[in-house]
XYZ file of C-alpha atoms in Angstrom:
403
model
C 156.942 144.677 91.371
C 160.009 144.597 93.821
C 162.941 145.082 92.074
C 166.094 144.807 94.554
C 169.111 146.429 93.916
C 171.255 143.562 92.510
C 170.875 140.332 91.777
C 174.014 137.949 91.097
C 174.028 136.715 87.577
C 175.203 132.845 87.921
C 174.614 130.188 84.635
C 175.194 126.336 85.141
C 178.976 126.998 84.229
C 179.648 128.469 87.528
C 177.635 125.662 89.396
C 179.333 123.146 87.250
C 182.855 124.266 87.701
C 182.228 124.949 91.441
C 180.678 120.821 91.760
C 184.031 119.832 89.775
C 185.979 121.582 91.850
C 184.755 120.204 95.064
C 184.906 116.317 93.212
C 188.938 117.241 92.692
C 189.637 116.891 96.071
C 191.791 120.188 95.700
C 189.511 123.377 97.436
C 191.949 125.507 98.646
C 194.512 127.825 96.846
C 195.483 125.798 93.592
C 195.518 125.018 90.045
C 192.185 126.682 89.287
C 193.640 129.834 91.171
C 196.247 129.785 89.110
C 194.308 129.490 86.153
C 192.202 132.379 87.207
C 195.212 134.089 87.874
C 197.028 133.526 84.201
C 193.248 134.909 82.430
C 192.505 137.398 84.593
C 196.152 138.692 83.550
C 195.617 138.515 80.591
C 191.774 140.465 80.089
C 193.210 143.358 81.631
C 196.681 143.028 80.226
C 198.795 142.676 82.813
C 201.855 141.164 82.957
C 201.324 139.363 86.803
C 198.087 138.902 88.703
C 197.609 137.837 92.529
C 194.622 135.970 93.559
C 193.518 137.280 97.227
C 190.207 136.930 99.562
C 189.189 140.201 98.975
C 190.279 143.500 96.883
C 190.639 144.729 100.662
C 193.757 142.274 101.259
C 194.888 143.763 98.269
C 195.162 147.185 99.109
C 196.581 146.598 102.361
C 199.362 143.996 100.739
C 200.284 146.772 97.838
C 200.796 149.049 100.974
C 202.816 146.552 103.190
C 204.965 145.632 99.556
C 205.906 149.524 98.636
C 207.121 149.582 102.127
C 204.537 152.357 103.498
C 205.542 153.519 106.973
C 204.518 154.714 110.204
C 203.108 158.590 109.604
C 203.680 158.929 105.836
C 201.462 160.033 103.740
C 198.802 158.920 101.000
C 196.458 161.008 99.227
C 193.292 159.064 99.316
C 189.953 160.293 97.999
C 187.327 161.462 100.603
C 184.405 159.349 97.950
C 185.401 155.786 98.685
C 184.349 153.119 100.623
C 186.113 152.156 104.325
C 188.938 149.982 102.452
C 190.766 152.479 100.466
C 191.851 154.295 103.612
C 191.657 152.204 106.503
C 194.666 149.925 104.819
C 196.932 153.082 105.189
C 195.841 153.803 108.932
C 196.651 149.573 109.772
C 200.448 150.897 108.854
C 200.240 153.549 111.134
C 200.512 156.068 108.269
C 198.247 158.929 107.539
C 195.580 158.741 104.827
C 195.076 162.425 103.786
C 191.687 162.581 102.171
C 191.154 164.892 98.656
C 187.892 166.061 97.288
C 186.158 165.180 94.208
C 185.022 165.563 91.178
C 181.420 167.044 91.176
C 180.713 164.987 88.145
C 182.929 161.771 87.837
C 182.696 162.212 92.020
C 186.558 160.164 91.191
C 189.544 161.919 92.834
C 190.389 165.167 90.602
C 193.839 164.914 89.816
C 193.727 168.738 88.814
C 192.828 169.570 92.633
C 196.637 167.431 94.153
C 198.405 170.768 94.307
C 195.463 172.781 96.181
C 195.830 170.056 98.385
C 199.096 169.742 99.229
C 199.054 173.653 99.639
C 196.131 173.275 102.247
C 198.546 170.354 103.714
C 202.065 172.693 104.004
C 200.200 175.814 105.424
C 198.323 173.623 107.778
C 194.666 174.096 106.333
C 194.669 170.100 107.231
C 194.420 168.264 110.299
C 197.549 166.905 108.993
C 200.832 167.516 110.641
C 201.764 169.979 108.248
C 205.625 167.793 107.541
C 204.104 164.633 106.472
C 205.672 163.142 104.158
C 203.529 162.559 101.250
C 204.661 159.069 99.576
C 201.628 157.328 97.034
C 198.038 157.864 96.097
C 195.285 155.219 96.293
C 192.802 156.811 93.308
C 189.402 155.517 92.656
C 187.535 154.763 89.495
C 183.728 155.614 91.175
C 181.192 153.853 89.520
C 183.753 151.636 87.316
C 184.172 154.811 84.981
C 188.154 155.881 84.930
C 188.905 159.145 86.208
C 192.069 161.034 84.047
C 194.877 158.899 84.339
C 197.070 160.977 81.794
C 196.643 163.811 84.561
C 197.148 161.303 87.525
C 200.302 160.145 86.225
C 201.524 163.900 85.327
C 201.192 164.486 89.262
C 202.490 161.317 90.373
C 205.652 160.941 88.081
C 206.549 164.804 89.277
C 206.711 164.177 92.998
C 208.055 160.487 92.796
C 204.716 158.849 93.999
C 203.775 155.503 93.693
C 199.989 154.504 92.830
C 197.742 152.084 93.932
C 194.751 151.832 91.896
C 191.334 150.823 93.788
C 189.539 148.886 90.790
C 187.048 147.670 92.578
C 184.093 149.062 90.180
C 186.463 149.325 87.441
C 186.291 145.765 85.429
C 186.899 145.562 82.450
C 187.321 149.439 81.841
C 189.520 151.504 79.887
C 190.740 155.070 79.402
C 192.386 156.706 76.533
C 193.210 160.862 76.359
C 191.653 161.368 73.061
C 189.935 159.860 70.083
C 193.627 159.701 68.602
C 194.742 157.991 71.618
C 195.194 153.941 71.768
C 192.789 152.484 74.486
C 194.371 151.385 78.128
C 192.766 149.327 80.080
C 192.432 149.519 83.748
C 195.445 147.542 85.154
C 197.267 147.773 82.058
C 200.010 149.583 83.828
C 197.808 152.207 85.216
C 199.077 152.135 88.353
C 201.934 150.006 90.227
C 199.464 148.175 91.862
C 195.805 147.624 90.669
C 193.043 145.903 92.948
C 189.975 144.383 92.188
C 187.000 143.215 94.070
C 184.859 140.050 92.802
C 182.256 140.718 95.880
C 178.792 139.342 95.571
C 177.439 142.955 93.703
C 180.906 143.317 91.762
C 181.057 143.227 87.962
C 182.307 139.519 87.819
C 181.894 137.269 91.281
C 183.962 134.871 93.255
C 180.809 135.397 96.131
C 183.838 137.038 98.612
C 187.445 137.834 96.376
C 189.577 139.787 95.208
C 193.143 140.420 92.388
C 195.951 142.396 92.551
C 197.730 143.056 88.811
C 201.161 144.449 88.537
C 203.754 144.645 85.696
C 206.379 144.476 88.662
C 207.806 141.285 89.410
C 208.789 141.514 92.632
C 206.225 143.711 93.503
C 203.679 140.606 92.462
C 205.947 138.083 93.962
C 205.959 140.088 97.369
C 202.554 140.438 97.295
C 202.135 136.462 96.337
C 204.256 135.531 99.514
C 202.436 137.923 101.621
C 199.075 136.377 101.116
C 200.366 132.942 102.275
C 201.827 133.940 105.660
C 205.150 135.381 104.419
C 206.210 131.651 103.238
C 208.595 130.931 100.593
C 205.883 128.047 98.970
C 202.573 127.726 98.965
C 200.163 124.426 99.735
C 199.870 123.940 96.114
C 203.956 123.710 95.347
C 204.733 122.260 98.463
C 201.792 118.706 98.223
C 201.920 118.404 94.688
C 203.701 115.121 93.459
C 206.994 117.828 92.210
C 206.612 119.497 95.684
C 208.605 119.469 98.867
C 207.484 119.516 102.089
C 210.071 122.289 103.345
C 209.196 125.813 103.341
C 210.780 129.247 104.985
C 209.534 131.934 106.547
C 210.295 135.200 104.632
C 208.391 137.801 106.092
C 205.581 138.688 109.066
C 202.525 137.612 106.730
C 198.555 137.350 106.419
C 196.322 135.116 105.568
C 194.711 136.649 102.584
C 194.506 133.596 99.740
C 191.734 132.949 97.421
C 190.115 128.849 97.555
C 190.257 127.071 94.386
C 186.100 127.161 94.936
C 185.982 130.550 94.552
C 188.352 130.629 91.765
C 186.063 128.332 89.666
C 183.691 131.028 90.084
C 185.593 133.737 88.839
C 186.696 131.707 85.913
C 183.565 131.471 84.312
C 182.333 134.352 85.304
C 185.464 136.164 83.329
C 184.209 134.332 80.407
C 180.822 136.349 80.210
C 182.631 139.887 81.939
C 182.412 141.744 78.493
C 178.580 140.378 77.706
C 177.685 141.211 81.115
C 179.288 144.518 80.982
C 177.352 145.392 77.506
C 174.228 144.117 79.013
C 174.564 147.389 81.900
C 175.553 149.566 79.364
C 172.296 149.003 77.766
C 170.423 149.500 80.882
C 172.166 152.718 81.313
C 170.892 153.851 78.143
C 167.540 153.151 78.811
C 167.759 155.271 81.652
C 169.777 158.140 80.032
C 167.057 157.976 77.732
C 164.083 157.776 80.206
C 165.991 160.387 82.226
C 167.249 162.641 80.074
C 164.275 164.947 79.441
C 163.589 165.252 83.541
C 164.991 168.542 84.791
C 165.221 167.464 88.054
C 168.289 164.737 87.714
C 171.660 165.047 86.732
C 172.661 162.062 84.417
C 176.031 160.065 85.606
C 178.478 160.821 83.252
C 179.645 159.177 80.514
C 182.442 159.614 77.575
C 183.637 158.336 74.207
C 186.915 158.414 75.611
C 186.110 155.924 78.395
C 184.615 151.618 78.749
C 182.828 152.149 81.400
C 182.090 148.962 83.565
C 178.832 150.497 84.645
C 179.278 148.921 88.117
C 177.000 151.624 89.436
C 174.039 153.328 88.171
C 174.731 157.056 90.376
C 171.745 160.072 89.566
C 172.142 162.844 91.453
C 168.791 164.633 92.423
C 168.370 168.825 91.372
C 167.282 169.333 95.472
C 166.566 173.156 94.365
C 163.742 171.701 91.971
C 162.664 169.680 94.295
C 160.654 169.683 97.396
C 162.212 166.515 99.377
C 165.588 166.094 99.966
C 167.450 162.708 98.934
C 166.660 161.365 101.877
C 162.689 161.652 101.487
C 163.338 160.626 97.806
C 164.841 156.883 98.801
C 162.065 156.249 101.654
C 159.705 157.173 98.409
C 161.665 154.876 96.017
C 161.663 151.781 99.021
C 157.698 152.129 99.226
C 157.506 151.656 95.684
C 159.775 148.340 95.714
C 162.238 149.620 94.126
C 165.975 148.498 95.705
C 169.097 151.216 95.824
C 171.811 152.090 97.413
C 174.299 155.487 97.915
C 177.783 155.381 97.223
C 178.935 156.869 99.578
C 179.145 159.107 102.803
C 182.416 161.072 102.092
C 184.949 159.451 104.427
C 185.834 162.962 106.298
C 182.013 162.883 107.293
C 182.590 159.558 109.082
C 182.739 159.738 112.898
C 186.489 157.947 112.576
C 187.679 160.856 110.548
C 185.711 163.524 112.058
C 187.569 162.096 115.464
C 190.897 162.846 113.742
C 190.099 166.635 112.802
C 188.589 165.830 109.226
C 185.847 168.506 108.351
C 182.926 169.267 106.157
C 184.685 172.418 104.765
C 187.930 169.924 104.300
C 186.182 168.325 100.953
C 183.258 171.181 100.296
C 182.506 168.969 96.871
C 182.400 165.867 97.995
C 180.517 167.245 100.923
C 177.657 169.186 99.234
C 177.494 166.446 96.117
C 176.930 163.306 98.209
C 173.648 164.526 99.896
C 171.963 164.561 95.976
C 173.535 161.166 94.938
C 171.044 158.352 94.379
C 172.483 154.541 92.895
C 169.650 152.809 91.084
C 169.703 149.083 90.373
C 171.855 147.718 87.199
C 173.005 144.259 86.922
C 172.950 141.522 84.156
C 169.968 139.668 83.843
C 167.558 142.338 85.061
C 164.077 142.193 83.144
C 162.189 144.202 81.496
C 159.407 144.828 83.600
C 161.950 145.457 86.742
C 163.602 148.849 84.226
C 160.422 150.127 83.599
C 159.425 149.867 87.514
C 162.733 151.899 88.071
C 162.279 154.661 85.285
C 158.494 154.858 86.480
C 159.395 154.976 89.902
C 161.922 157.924 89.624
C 160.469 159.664 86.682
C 156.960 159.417 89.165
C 158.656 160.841 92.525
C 160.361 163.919 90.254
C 157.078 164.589 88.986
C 155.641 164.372 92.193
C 157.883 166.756 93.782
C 158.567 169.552 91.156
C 159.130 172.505 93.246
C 156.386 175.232 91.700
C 158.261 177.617 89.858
């Protein structure tokens, strides 16, 4: 049986309020934005959301808002996808990448005074002044990494935060079982940014939200998206609209169509079922997993939601007699779909071109090679679990290095 690695999850609803949507003869940014807008607000309690093309154009947009500048700073983790630092290079600032978590494989907040120590005695292929301005943390996986301890570091040094939530709806964090539950984009950052890509944990097909309790912040942002103008298409040709509009600011083009929006809003209906639903396939492969000496389980708390966007094992290479590459041309032969999340950024040829290192991130850099993301997405049968726990629990058997 082939099982690929995701599979959207879309019920007559969407295809409904998509065919509505093209009969209103409004496709573009609009009112079903706007509605999308107002709930999506409201699920992860925040007091302004911003509809966008991609959680890309958010980033960059929360960067171009907080005013980042030619050759400041931004701590950025070294485990993230292209987005989270190529936003801070398009300013023409420096995106100086941190290591990782072993576990969570999140930015470790505990490790942002190491690395600004490496930074001022010029450990870093950094110029060694930089000023050091925000942090763009990642929630790997869609579980939360220790905001409490984020915070402490960011509120000390003046730092603003912009949260990359791409995996990381609807999730939460609290510090303790005493502690009352905050959900991502509840004011866990200044800026929070989603991504409703194809594989995402709710879909638009391409999309993406920015939440903020700032006002101006959001209303920056909001302007931004539509060229820097003072109205949008939907104010300006509605029957209370004018015509006129002004230009406020050097803009993009970075809106989200009323088509996709009707996607999003029924999808947002079903986020929680759909999140349980991957929580119970992790479970079943905890459980399958669990008793196999050769895997380290992803990591999970009672002090987290976790979205369970990813799925992330991480092979025991010294009981085994492949490496992780081996192990996925193994997994592909049996049908069975993955992915790995990710090459460190400081491994990339664009980093490695600006002095970034293997011994720069030695976690991030050792970790990654064992990481393996199986498939986990709403709607996945039966059979296609049991040909991943087979599968994996096969190949480990398979390979057991002889004591």
């Amino acid at each position: 049986m082939a099982v690929p690695f995701f599979r959207p999850e879309l019920h007559d609803a969407e295809v409904n309020e998509v065919v509505e949507t093209l009969r209103s003869g409004w496709l573009t940014t609009g009112p079903r934005t706007r509605r999308f807008e107002e709930a999506f607000a409201e699920a992860v309690g925040a007091r302004h959301a911003v509809a966008l093309n991609s959680c890309t154009a958010g980033l960059h947009l929360a960067t171009v808002a907080l005013g980042l500048r030619r050759g400041q700073g931004v701590l950025v983790p070294t485990m993230t996808f292209a987005a989270t630092a190529e936003v801070v290079l398009y300013a023409g600032a420096v995106p100086i990448l941190v290591d990782c978590d072993p576990e969570t494989l999140s930015l470790d907040p505990s490790i942002i005074p190491s690395t600004l120590e490496a930074l001022e005695t010029g450990q870093l292929p950094v110029p060694a002044d930089t000023e050091v301005v925000g942090v763009m943390p990642v929630h790997v996986g869609g579980l939360m990494l220790d905001i409490a301890g984020l915070e402490a570091e960011t509120a000390a040094r003046g730092w603003w935060t912009v949260e990359d939530a791409a995996h990381a709806f609807p999730a939460a964090w609290r510090a303790g079982a005493e502690s009352p539950w905050r959900r991502c984009g509840a004011g866990t950052a200044d800026v929070s940014c989603y991504s409703f890509y194809a594989n995402k944990t709710i879909t638009t097909g391409e999309g993406g939200m920015v939440v903020s309790d700032n006002a101006e912040l959001a209303a920056e942002i909001r302007s931004l998206s539509l060229h820097g103008l003072s109205n949008d298409a939907w104010k300006r040709y509605t029957s209370k609209g004018s015509w006129d509009y002004r230009i406020v600011a050097p803009g993009y083009k970075y809106n989200l169509t009323d088509i996709a929006a009707a996607l999003g809003l029924r999808q947002l209906e079903r986020a929680e079922a759909m999140r349980l639903e991957r929580q119970a396939i992790a479970a079943r492969f905890n459980d399958a997993f669990g008793g196999v000496d050769e895997l380290e389980l992803p990591p999970d708390s009672t002090d987290r939601v976790h979205s369970w966007h990813l799925y992330q094992l991480k092979l025991r290479l010294d009981r085994l007699n492949i490496d992780r590459d081996a192990f996925l041309v193994e997994l592909r032969e049996r049908g069975v779909g993955y992915s790995v999340h990710w090459r460190p950024l400081h491994l990339h040829p664009l980093y490695e071109g600006l002095g970034w290192r293997a011994e720069h991130c030695p976690r991030a850099s050792e970790v990654w090679r064992r990481t393996v993301s199986l498939p986990i997405f709403p709607g996945m049968r039966d059979g296609e679990i049991r040909e991943v726990i087979d599968a994996v629990v096969e190949l480990c058997r398979r390979h057991r290095r002889s004591a």
